PDB file of C-alpha atoms and ligand atoms in Angstrom:
ATOM      1  CA  MET A   1       0.029   0.050   0.012  1.00 79.00           C
ATOM      2  CA  SER A   2       1.291   3.476  -0.791  1.00 83.00           C
ATOM      3  CA  SER A   3       2.479   5.817   1.942  1.00 90.00           C
ATOM      4  CA  GLU A   4       0.423   8.878   2.988  1.00 94.00           C
ATOM      5  CA  THR A   5      -0.130  10.805   6.205  1.00 96.00           C
ATOM      6  CA  LEU A   6      -3.694  11.156   7.416  1.00 98.00           C
ATOM      7  CA  ALA A   7      -5.114  13.172  10.379  1.00 98.00           C
ATOM      8  CA  VAL A   8      -8.157  12.069  12.377  1.00 98.00           C
ATOM      9  CA  GLU A   9      -9.967  14.580  14.639  1.00 98.00           C
ATOM     10  CA  ALA A  10      -9.343  13.147  18.138  1.00 98.00           C
ATOM     11  CA  GLU A  11      -8.749  13.961  21.757  1.00 98.00           C
ATOM     12  CA  PRO A  12      -6.563  15.612  22.827  1.00 98.00           C
ATOM     13  CA  GLY A  13      -5.674  16.712  19.229  1.00 98.00           C
ATOM     14  CA  ALA A  14      -5.284  15.388  15.678  1.00 98.00           C
ATOM     15  CA  PHE A  15      -3.977  11.853  15.436  1.00 98.00           C
ATOM     16  CA  THR A  16      -1.706  11.612  12.434  1.00 98.00           C
ATOM     17  CA  PHE A  17      -0.779   8.263  10.969  1.00 98.00           C
ATOM     18  CA  ASP A  18       0.140   6.496   7.770  1.00 98.00           C
ATOM     19  CA  PRO A  19      -2.078   3.475   7.023  1.00 98.00           C
ATOM     20  CA  ALA A  20       0.997   1.719   5.592  1.00 97.00           C
ATOM     21  CA  THR A  21       2.657   1.730   8.993  1.00 98.00           C
ATOM     22  CA  THR A  22      -0.520   1.274  11.098  1.00 98.00           C
ATOM     23  CA  ALA A  23      -2.313  -1.841  12.400  1.00 98.00           C
ATOM     24  CA  LEU A  24      -5.909  -2.229  13.469  1.00 99.00           C
ATOM     25  CA  VAL A  25      -5.737  -4.229  16.735  1.00 99.00           C
ATOM     26  CA  ILE A  26      -8.901  -6.002  17.758  1.00 99.00           C
ATOM     27  CA  ILE A  27      -8.671  -7.123  21.421  1.00 99.00           C
ATOM     28  CA  ASP A  28     -10.377 -10.191  22.845  1.00 99.00           C
ATOM     29  CA  MET A  29     -13.682 -10.056  20.906  1.00 99.00           C
ATOM     30  CA  GLN A  30     -14.191 -13.632  22.083  1.00 98.00           C
ATOM     31  CA  ARG A  31     -17.424 -15.414  22.948  1.00 98.00           C
ATOM     32  CA  ASP A  32     -15.991 -15.792  26.411  1.00 98.00           C
ATOM     33  CA  PHE A  33     -16.283 -12.041  26.987  1.00 98.00           C
ATOM     34  CA  VAL A  34     -19.232 -10.956  24.857  1.00 98.00           C
ATOM     35  CA  GLU A  35     -21.673 -13.866  24.956  1.00 98.00           C
ATOM     36  CA  PRO A  36     -23.492 -15.610  27.866  1.00 97.00           C
ATOM     37  CA  GLY A  37     -21.897 -18.782  29.254  1.00 96.00           C
ATOM     38  CA  GLY A  38     -18.323 -17.594  29.186  1.00 97.00           C
ATOM     39  CA  PHE A  39     -15.612 -16.095  31.367  1.00 98.00           C
ATOM     40  CA  GLY A  40     -17.115 -12.615  31.501  1.00 98.00           C
ATOM     41  CA  GLU A  41     -20.457 -13.948  32.790  1.00 97.00           C
ATOM     42  CA  THR A  42     -18.698 -16.176  35.365  1.00 97.00           C
ATOM     43  CA  LEU A  43     -17.273 -13.030  36.947  1.00 97.00           C
ATOM     44  CA  GLY A  44     -20.767 -11.768  37.484  1.00 96.00           C
ATOM     45  CA  ASN A  45     -21.059  -9.400  34.488  1.00 97.00           C
ATOM     46  CA  ASP A  46     -23.908  -8.575  32.147  1.00 98.00           C
ATOM     47  CA  VAL A  47     -22.134  -9.460  28.959  1.00 98.00           C
ATOM     48  CA  SER A  48     -24.911  -8.151  26.713  1.00 97.00           C
ATOM     49  CA  VAL A  49     -23.623  -4.589  27.162  1.00 98.00           C
ATOM     50  CA  LEU A  50     -20.547  -5.365  25.099  1.00 98.00           C
ATOM     51  CA  GLN A  51     -22.652  -6.314  22.037  1.00 98.00           C
ATOM     52  CA  ALA A  52     -22.803  -2.639  21.084  1.00 98.00           C
ATOM     53  CA  VAL A  53     -19.225  -2.684  20.122  1.00 98.00           C
ATOM     54  CA  ILE A  54     -19.702  -5.211  17.305  1.00 98.00           C
ATOM     55  CA  PRO A  55     -21.540  -3.189  14.574  1.00 98.00           C
ATOM     56  CA  PRO A  56     -19.135  -0.154  14.542  1.00 99.00           C
ATOM     57  CA  LEU A  57     -16.190  -2.489  14.825  1.00 99.00           C
ATOM     58  CA  GLN A  58     -17.427  -4.475  11.811  1.00 98.00           C
ATOM     59  CA  GLN A  59     -17.413  -1.269   9.765  1.00 98.00           C
ATOM     60  CA  VAL A  60     -13.878  -0.343  10.817  1.00 98.00           C
ATOM     61  CA  LEU A  61     -12.693  -3.910  10.121  1.00 98.00           C
ATOM     62  CA  ALA A  62     -14.292  -3.963   6.687  1.00 98.00           C
ATOM     63  CA  ARG A  63     -12.795  -0.599   5.663  1.00 98.00           C
ATOM     64  CA  SER A  64      -9.381  -1.524   7.062  1.00 98.00           C
ATOM     65  CA  ARG A  65      -9.481  -4.672   4.974  1.00 98.00           C
ATOM     66  CA  GLU A  66     -10.562  -2.785   1.818  1.00 98.00           C
ATOM     67  CA  ILE A  67      -7.545  -0.440   1.989  1.00 97.00           C
ATOM     68  CA  GLY A  68      -5.117  -3.262   2.856  1.00 97.00           C
ATOM     69  CA  MET A  69      -4.285  -2.053   6.340  1.00 98.00           C
ATOM     70  CA  THR A  70      -2.719  -4.669   8.705  1.00 98.00           C
ATOM     71  CA  VAL A  71      -5.281  -6.302  11.038  1.00 98.00           C
ATOM     72  CA  ILE A  72      -4.347  -8.078  14.224  1.00 99.00           C
ATOM     73  CA  HIS A  73      -6.688  -9.993  16.484  1.00 99.00           C
ATOM     74  CA  THR A  74      -5.933 -11.017  20.055  1.00 99.00           C
ATOM     75  CA  ARG A  75      -7.415 -13.707  22.381  1.00 99.00           C
ATOM     76  CA  GLU A  76      -6.994 -14.081  26.093  1.00 98.00           C
ATOM     77  CA  GLY A  77      -6.768 -17.622  27.253  1.00 98.00           C
ATOM     78  CA  HIS A  78      -4.747 -20.525  28.489  1.00 98.00           C
ATOM     79  CA  VAL A  79      -3.340 -23.823  27.377  1.00 98.00           C
ATOM     80  CA  PRO A  80      -5.439 -26.846  28.351  1.00 98.00           C
ATOM     81  CA  ASP A  81      -3.174 -27.937  31.231  1.00 98.00           C
ATOM     82  CA  LEU A  82      -3.251 -24.251  32.688  1.00 98.00           C
ATOM     83  CA  SER A  83       0.504 -24.230  32.860  1.00 98.00           C
ATOM     84  CA  ASP A  84       0.498 -20.642  31.596  1.00 98.00           C
ATOM     85  CA  CYS A  85      -2.109 -19.491  34.145  1.00 98.00           C
ATOM     86  CA  PRO A  86      -0.692 -17.882  37.298  1.00 98.00           C
ATOM     87  CA  PRO A  87      -2.236 -19.506  40.408  1.00 97.00           C
ATOM     88  CA  ALA A  88      -3.330 -16.013  41.542  1.00 96.00           C
ATOM     89  CA  LYS A  89      -5.398 -15.546  38.387  1.00 97.00           C
ATOM     90  CA  LEU A  90      -6.956 -19.032  38.803  1.00 96.00           C
ATOM     91  CA  SER A  91      -7.951 -18.718  42.422  1.00 96.00           C
ATOM     92  CA  ARG A  92      -8.888 -15.062  42.602  1.00 93.00           C
ATOM     93  CA  GLY A  93     -12.416 -13.961  43.512  1.00 92.00           C
ATOM     94  CA  LYS A  94     -15.623 -15.984  43.668  1.00 92.00           C
ATOM     95  CA  PRO A  95     -16.605 -16.683  40.063  1.00 93.00           C
ATOM     96  CA  SER A  96     -19.453 -19.042  39.291  1.00 93.00           C
ATOM     97  CA  MET A  97     -16.979 -21.165  37.347  1.00 95.00           C
ATOM     98  CA  ARG A  98     -13.159 -21.052  37.313  1.00 97.00           C
ATOM     99  CA  ILE A  99     -10.846 -20.830  34.359  1.00 98.00           C
ATOM    100  CA  GLY A 100     -10.649 -24.387  32.893  1.00 98.00           C
ATOM    101  CA  ASP A 101     -14.071 -25.488  34.227  1.00 97.00           C
ATOM    102  CA  PRO A 102     -16.437 -26.979  31.668  1.00 97.00           C
ATOM    103  CA  GLY A 103     -19.024 -24.388  30.579  1.00 97.00           C
ATOM    104  CA  PRO A 104     -21.819 -24.405  27.993  1.00 97.00           C
ATOM    105  CA  LYS A 105     -19.344 -23.053  25.304  1.00 98.00           C
ATOM    106  CA  GLY A 106     -16.431 -25.417  26.339  1.00 98.00           C
ATOM    107  CA  ARG A 107     -13.823 -24.983  29.097  1.00 98.00           C
ATOM    108  CA  ILE A 108     -13.740 -21.465  30.321  1.00 98.00           C
ATOM    109  CA  LEU A 109     -10.943 -19.344  28.811  1.00 98.00           C
ATOM    110  CA  ILE A 110      -9.121 -22.295  27.342  1.00 98.00           C
ATOM    111  CA  ARG A 111      -7.433 -22.173  23.885  1.00 98.00           C
ATOM    112  CA  GLY A 112      -9.150 -24.266  21.217  1.00 98.00           C
ATOM    113  CA  GLU A 113     -12.602 -24.156  22.973  1.00 98.00           C
ATOM    114  CA  TYR A 114     -15.619 -22.613  21.184  1.00 98.00           C
ATOM    115  CA  GLY A 115     -16.019 -20.009  23.858  1.00 98.00           C
ATOM    116  CA  HIS A 116     -12.419 -18.881  23.545  1.00 98.00           C
ATOM    117  CA  ASP A 117     -12.746 -18.113  19.831  1.00 98.00           C
ATOM    118  CA  ILE A 118     -13.605 -14.762  18.238  1.00 98.00           C
ATOM    119  CA  VAL A 119     -17.252 -13.981  17.487  1.00 98.00           C
ATOM    120  CA  ASP A 120     -18.562 -14.791  14.059  1.00 98.00           C
ATOM    121  CA  GLU A 121     -19.176 -11.165  13.132  1.00 98.00           C
ATOM    122  CA  LEU A 122     -15.472 -10.364  13.424  1.00 99.00           C
ATOM    123  CA  LYS A 123     -13.947 -13.679  12.310  1.00 98.00           C
ATOM    124  CA  PRO A 124     -10.338 -13.244  11.294  1.00 98.00           C
ATOM    125  CA  LEU A 125      -9.309 -13.873   7.712  1.00 98.00           C
ATOM    126  CA  PRO A 126      -6.699 -16.660   7.236  1.00 97.00           C
ATOM    127  CA  GLU A 127      -3.983 -14.111   6.466  1.00 96.00           C
ATOM    128  CA  GLU A 128      -4.634 -12.026   9.595  1.00 98.00           C
ATOM    129  CA  LEU A 129      -2.482 -12.468  12.682  1.00 98.00           C
ATOM    130  CA  ILE A 130      -4.055 -13.860  15.844  1.00 98.00           C
ATOM    131  CA  ILE A 131      -2.129 -13.210  19.065  1.00 98.00           C
ATOM    132  CA  ASP A 132      -2.934 -15.701  21.789  1.00 98.00           C
ATOM    133  CA  LYS A 133      -2.110 -14.170  25.182  1.00 98.00           C
ATOM    134  CA  PRO A 134      -2.180 -15.459  28.696  1.00 98.00           C
ATOM    135  CA  GLY A 135      -2.459 -12.040  30.269  1.00 98.00           C
ATOM    136  CA  LYS A 136      -4.416  -8.830  29.920  1.00 98.00           C
ATOM    137  CA  GLY A 137      -1.794  -7.046  27.875  1.00 98.00           C
ATOM    138  CA  SER A 138      -1.168  -8.058  24.249  1.00 99.00           C
ATOM    139  CA  PHE A 139       2.666  -7.721  24.538  1.00 99.00           C
ATOM    140  CA  TYR A 140       3.328  -9.868  27.622  1.00 98.00           C
ATOM    141  CA  ALA A 141       4.425 -13.367  26.655  1.00 98.00           C
ATOM    142  CA  THR A 142       3.445 -13.006  22.957  1.00 98.00           C
ATOM    143  CA  GLY A 143       5.152 -12.407  19.621  1.00 98.00           C
ATOM    144  CA  LEU A 144       3.407  -9.088  19.029  1.00 98.00           C
ATOM    145  CA  GLN A 145       6.412  -6.783  19.440  1.00 98.00           C
ATOM    146  CA  ASP A 146       8.527  -8.842  17.037  1.00 98.00           C
ATOM    147  CA  PHE A 147       5.692  -8.854  14.480  1.00 98.00           C
ATOM    148  CA  LEU A 148       5.164  -5.092  14.591  1.00 98.00           C
ATOM    149  CA  VAL A 149       8.954  -4.505  14.328  1.00 98.00           C
ATOM    150  CA  SER A 150       9.217  -6.843  11.318  1.00 98.00           C
ATOM    151  CA  GLU A 151       6.269  -5.223   9.563  1.00 98.00           C
ATOM    152  CA  GLY A 152       7.434  -1.674  10.295  1.00 98.00           C
ATOM    153  CA  ILE A 153       4.296  -0.815  12.210  1.00 98.00           C
ATOM    154  CA  THR A 154       4.509   2.293  14.362  1.00 98.00           C
ATOM    155  CA  SER A 155       0.800   3.211  15.001  1.00 98.00           C
ATOM    156  CA  LEU A 156      -2.023   1.143  16.427  1.00 99.00           C
ATOM    157  CA  ILE A 157      -5.716   1.727  16.122  1.00 99.00           C
ATOM    158  CA  VAL A 158      -7.042  -0.096  19.160  1.00 99.00           C
ATOM    159  CA  THR A 159     -10.488  -1.665  19.633  1.00 99.00           C
ATOM    160  CA  GLY A 160     -12.117  -4.467  21.520  1.00 99.00           C
ATOM    161  CA  VAL A 161     -12.897  -5.414  25.161  1.00 98.00           C
ATOM    162  CA  THR A 162     -12.799  -4.528  27.926  1.00 98.00           C
ATOM    163  CA  THR A 163     -11.811  -0.905  27.981  1.00 99.00           C
ATOM    164  CA  GLU A 164     -10.308  -0.684  31.466  1.00 98.00           C
ATOM    165  CA  VAL A 165      -8.716  -4.178  31.423  1.00 98.00           C
ATOM    166  CA  CYS A 166      -7.214  -5.610  28.265  1.00 99.00           C
ATOM    167  CA  VAL A 167      -7.555  -2.544  26.155  1.00 99.00           C
ATOM    168  CA  HIS A 168      -5.903  -0.269  28.797  1.00 99.00           C
ATOM    169  CA  THR A 169      -3.176  -2.766  29.615  1.00 99.00           C
ATOM    170  CA  THR A 170      -2.353  -3.173  25.876  1.00 99.00           C
ATOM    171  CA  VAL A 171      -2.314   0.564  25.195  1.00 99.00           C
ATOM    172  CA  ARG A 172      -0.110   1.161  28.182  1.00 99.00           C
ATOM    173  CA  GLU A 173       2.286  -1.507  27.049  1.00 99.00           C
ATOM    174  CA  ALA A 174       2.312  -0.172  23.523  1.00 99.00           C
ATOM    175  CA  ASN A 175       2.783   3.410  24.622  1.00 98.00           C
ATOM    176  CA  ASP A 176       5.859   2.454  26.698  1.00 98.00           C
ATOM    177  CA  ARG A 177       7.269   0.681  23.623  1.00 98.00           C
ATOM    178  CA  GLY A 178       6.798   3.895  21.541  1.00 98.00           C
ATOM    179  CA  TYR A 179       3.724   3.058  19.538  1.00 99.00           C
ATOM    180  CA  GLU A 180       1.178   5.818  18.837  1.00 98.00           C
ATOM    181  CA  CYS A 181      -2.266   4.515  19.811  1.00 99.00           C
ATOM    182  CA  LEU A 182      -5.689   5.759  18.690  1.00 99.00           C
ATOM    183  CA  VAL A 183      -8.517   4.220  20.741  1.00 99.00           C
ATOM    184  CA  LEU A 184     -11.911   4.151  18.988  1.00 99.00           C
ATOM    185  CA  SER A 185     -14.433   5.125  21.680  1.00 99.00           C
ATOM    186  CA  ASP A 186     -17.461   3.239  20.262  1.00 99.00           C
ATOM    187  CA  CYS A 187     -15.334   0.215  19.343  1.00 99.00           C
ATOM    188  CA  VAL A 188     -14.171  -0.527  22.859  1.00 99.00           C
ATOM    189  CA  GLY A 189     -16.525  -1.611  25.626  1.00 98.00           C
ATOM    190  CA  SER A 190     -16.725  -2.131  29.380  1.00 98.00           C
ATOM    191  CA  TYR A 191     -19.174  -3.993  31.528  1.00 98.00           C
ATOM    192  CA  PHE A 192     -19.370  -0.828  33.609  1.00 98.00           C
ATOM    193  CA  ALA A 193     -20.510   2.512  32.187  1.00 98.00           C
ATOM    194  CA  ASP A 194     -18.460   4.558  34.595  1.00 98.00           C
ATOM    195  CA  PHE A 195     -15.327   2.654  33.865  1.00 98.00           C
ATOM    196  CA  GLN A 196     -15.913   3.106  30.129  1.00 98.00           C
ATOM    197  CA  GLN A 197     -16.121   6.900  30.669  1.00 98.00           C
ATOM    198  CA  ALA A 198     -13.148   7.103  32.967  1.00 98.00           C
ATOM    199  CA  GLY A 199     -11.103   4.613  30.953  1.00 98.00           C
ATOM    200  CA  LEU A 200     -11.539   6.693  27.744  1.00 98.00           C
ATOM    201  CA  ALA A 201     -10.714   9.939  29.526  1.00 98.00           C
ATOM    202  CA  MET A 202      -7.578   8.481  30.978  1.00 98.00           C
ATOM    203  CA  PHE A 203      -6.089   7.654  27.563  1.00 98.00           C
ATOM    204  CA  SER A 204      -6.071  11.198  26.340  1.00 98.00           C
ATOM    205  CA  ALA A 205      -5.742  13.233  29.594  1.00 98.00           C
ATOM    206  CA  GLN A 206      -2.585  15.193  30.329  1.00 98.00           C
ATOM    207  CA  GLY A 207      -1.987  15.947  26.621  1.00 98.00           C
ATOM    208  CA  GLY A 208      -2.414  12.318  25.604  1.00 98.00           C
ATOM    209  CA  ILE A 209      -0.537  10.530  28.305  1.00 98.00           C
ATOM    210  CA  PHE A 210      -1.314   7.113  26.733  1.00 98.00           C
ATOM    211  CA  GLY A 211      -2.598   8.131  23.288  1.00 98.00           C
ATOM    212  CA  TRP A 212      -5.592   9.523  21.456  1.00 99.00           C
ATOM    213  CA  VAL A 213      -9.340   8.833  21.467  1.00 99.00           C
ATOM    214  CA  ALA A 214     -11.908   9.304  18.665  1.00 99.00           C
ATOM    215  CA  PRO A 215     -15.216   7.864  17.522  1.00 99.00           C
ATOM    216  CA  SER A 216     -14.993   5.379  14.687  1.00 99.00           C
ATOM    217  CA  ALA A 217     -16.968   7.838  12.452  1.00 98.00           C
ATOM    218  CA  SER A 218     -13.995  10.241  12.537  1.00 98.00           C
ATOM    219  CA  LEU A 219     -11.582   7.522  11.456  1.00 98.00           C
ATOM    220  CA  LEU A 220     -13.952   6.274   8.702  1.00 98.00           C
ATOM    221  CA  ASP A 221     -14.258   9.860   7.299  1.00 98.00           C
ATOM    222  CA  VAL A 222     -10.536   9.863   6.811  1.00 98.00           C
ATOM    223  CA  LEU A 223     -10.206   6.365   5.588  1.00 98.00           C
ATOM    224  CA  ALA A 224     -12.882   7.121   2.964  1.00 97.00           C
ATOM    225  CA  THR A 225     -10.202   9.114   1.076  1.00 95.00           C
ATOM    226  CA  VAL A 226      -7.792   6.138   0.897  1.00 95.00           C
ATOM    227  CA  GLN A 227      -7.553   4.203  -2.290  1.00 92.00           C
ATOM    228  CA  GLU A 228      -8.748   0.558  -2.005  1.00 92.00           C
ATOM    229  CA  ALA A 229      -6.031  -2.127  -2.145  1.00 90.00           C
ATOM    230  CA  ALA A 230      -5.860  -4.145  -5.369  1.00 81.00           C
ATOM    231  CA  PRO A 231      -7.481  -7.531  -4.748  1.00 74.00           C
ATOM    232  CA  SER A 232      -4.943 -10.372  -4.850  1.00 65.00           C
ATOM    233  CA  LEU A 233      -5.235 -12.616  -7.877  1.00 63.00           C
ATOM    234  CA  PRO A 234      -6.601 -16.088  -7.421  1.00 63.00           C
ATOM    235  CA  ALA A 235      -3.855 -18.702  -7.215  1.00 58.00           C
ATOM    236  CA  ALA A 236      -4.837 -20.309 -10.521  1.00 60.00           C
ATOM    237  CA  VAL A 237      -4.216 -17.004 -12.376  1.00 54.00           C
ATOM    238  CA  ASN A 238      -0.859 -16.488 -10.628  1.00 50.00           C
ATOM    239  CA  SER A 239       0.485 -19.885 -11.493  1.00 45.00           C
TER     240      SER A 239
HETATM  241  N1  LIG B 301     -12.839  -8.939  33.111  1.00 81.45           N
HETATM  242  C1  LIG B 301     -12.669  -8.035  32.277  1.00 81.45           C
HETATM  243  O1  LIG B 301     -13.230  -6.923  32.240  1.00 81.45           O
HETATM  244  N2  LIG B 301     -11.762  -8.263  31.254  1.00 81.45           N
HETATM  245  C2  LIG B 301     -10.938  -9.314  31.167  1.00 81.45           C
HETATM  246  O2  LIG B 301     -10.811 -10.159  32.043  1.00 81.45           O
HETATM  247  N3  LIG B 301     -10.158  -9.478  30.025  1.00 81.45           N
HETATM  248  C3  LIG B 301     -10.241  -8.515  28.965  1.00 81.45           C
HETATM  249  O3  LIG B 301     -10.457  -7.378  29.152  1.00 81.45           O
HETATM  250  N4  LIG B 301     -10.096  -8.999  27.707  1.00 81.45           N
END
């Protein structure tokens, strides 16, 4: 894709980026967090409130794919023998089911289970990177940093759930590593309305202490001006 600098109206000021060196990061849009019968619900949350994130995120994902921007999906979860799950995470609180217990969508927060996978509306394409992470941040114990360096990515457009947990942890990790992050306010969600509001405010406070915040419409306005990527030729034509 060709190189160009774009500016999105955002808080605390314009977010400038080049789509060629930017990745859309979709954090943990897994059934375990956004559908009943998964990890989010075992913690006592009303998971239906996160459904509102899906339609605007679908639009951003579709446009990002059209222009050929890098797309990265993440999933929080653990290997079946739980060897990558700290005992403190396993034993904390009083959930209705613990990580690894059998739930209606498979074992709670376990890789390979139906509930651990990404919702159908945002299903990754085969060529898109999926980062499986044991923690809340997308950099801890993953290959994300190496991938971003190898692809020359310097800016991240961050979406997904939940705002104050995995989105915040990831943006803070990214910010400390020098990435410029734009968080899309309607494409991130929290189980708690007050955490959503405070979480968003915290990104852009103090002159953008962690990054920038804008509604997806502001990003889509700008991406509308970008030329669509040429579709790749079918294998039979290439050979
Ligand atoms: N519980 C909660 O709000 N979130 C998480 O446990 N993980 C993510 O945010 N993905």
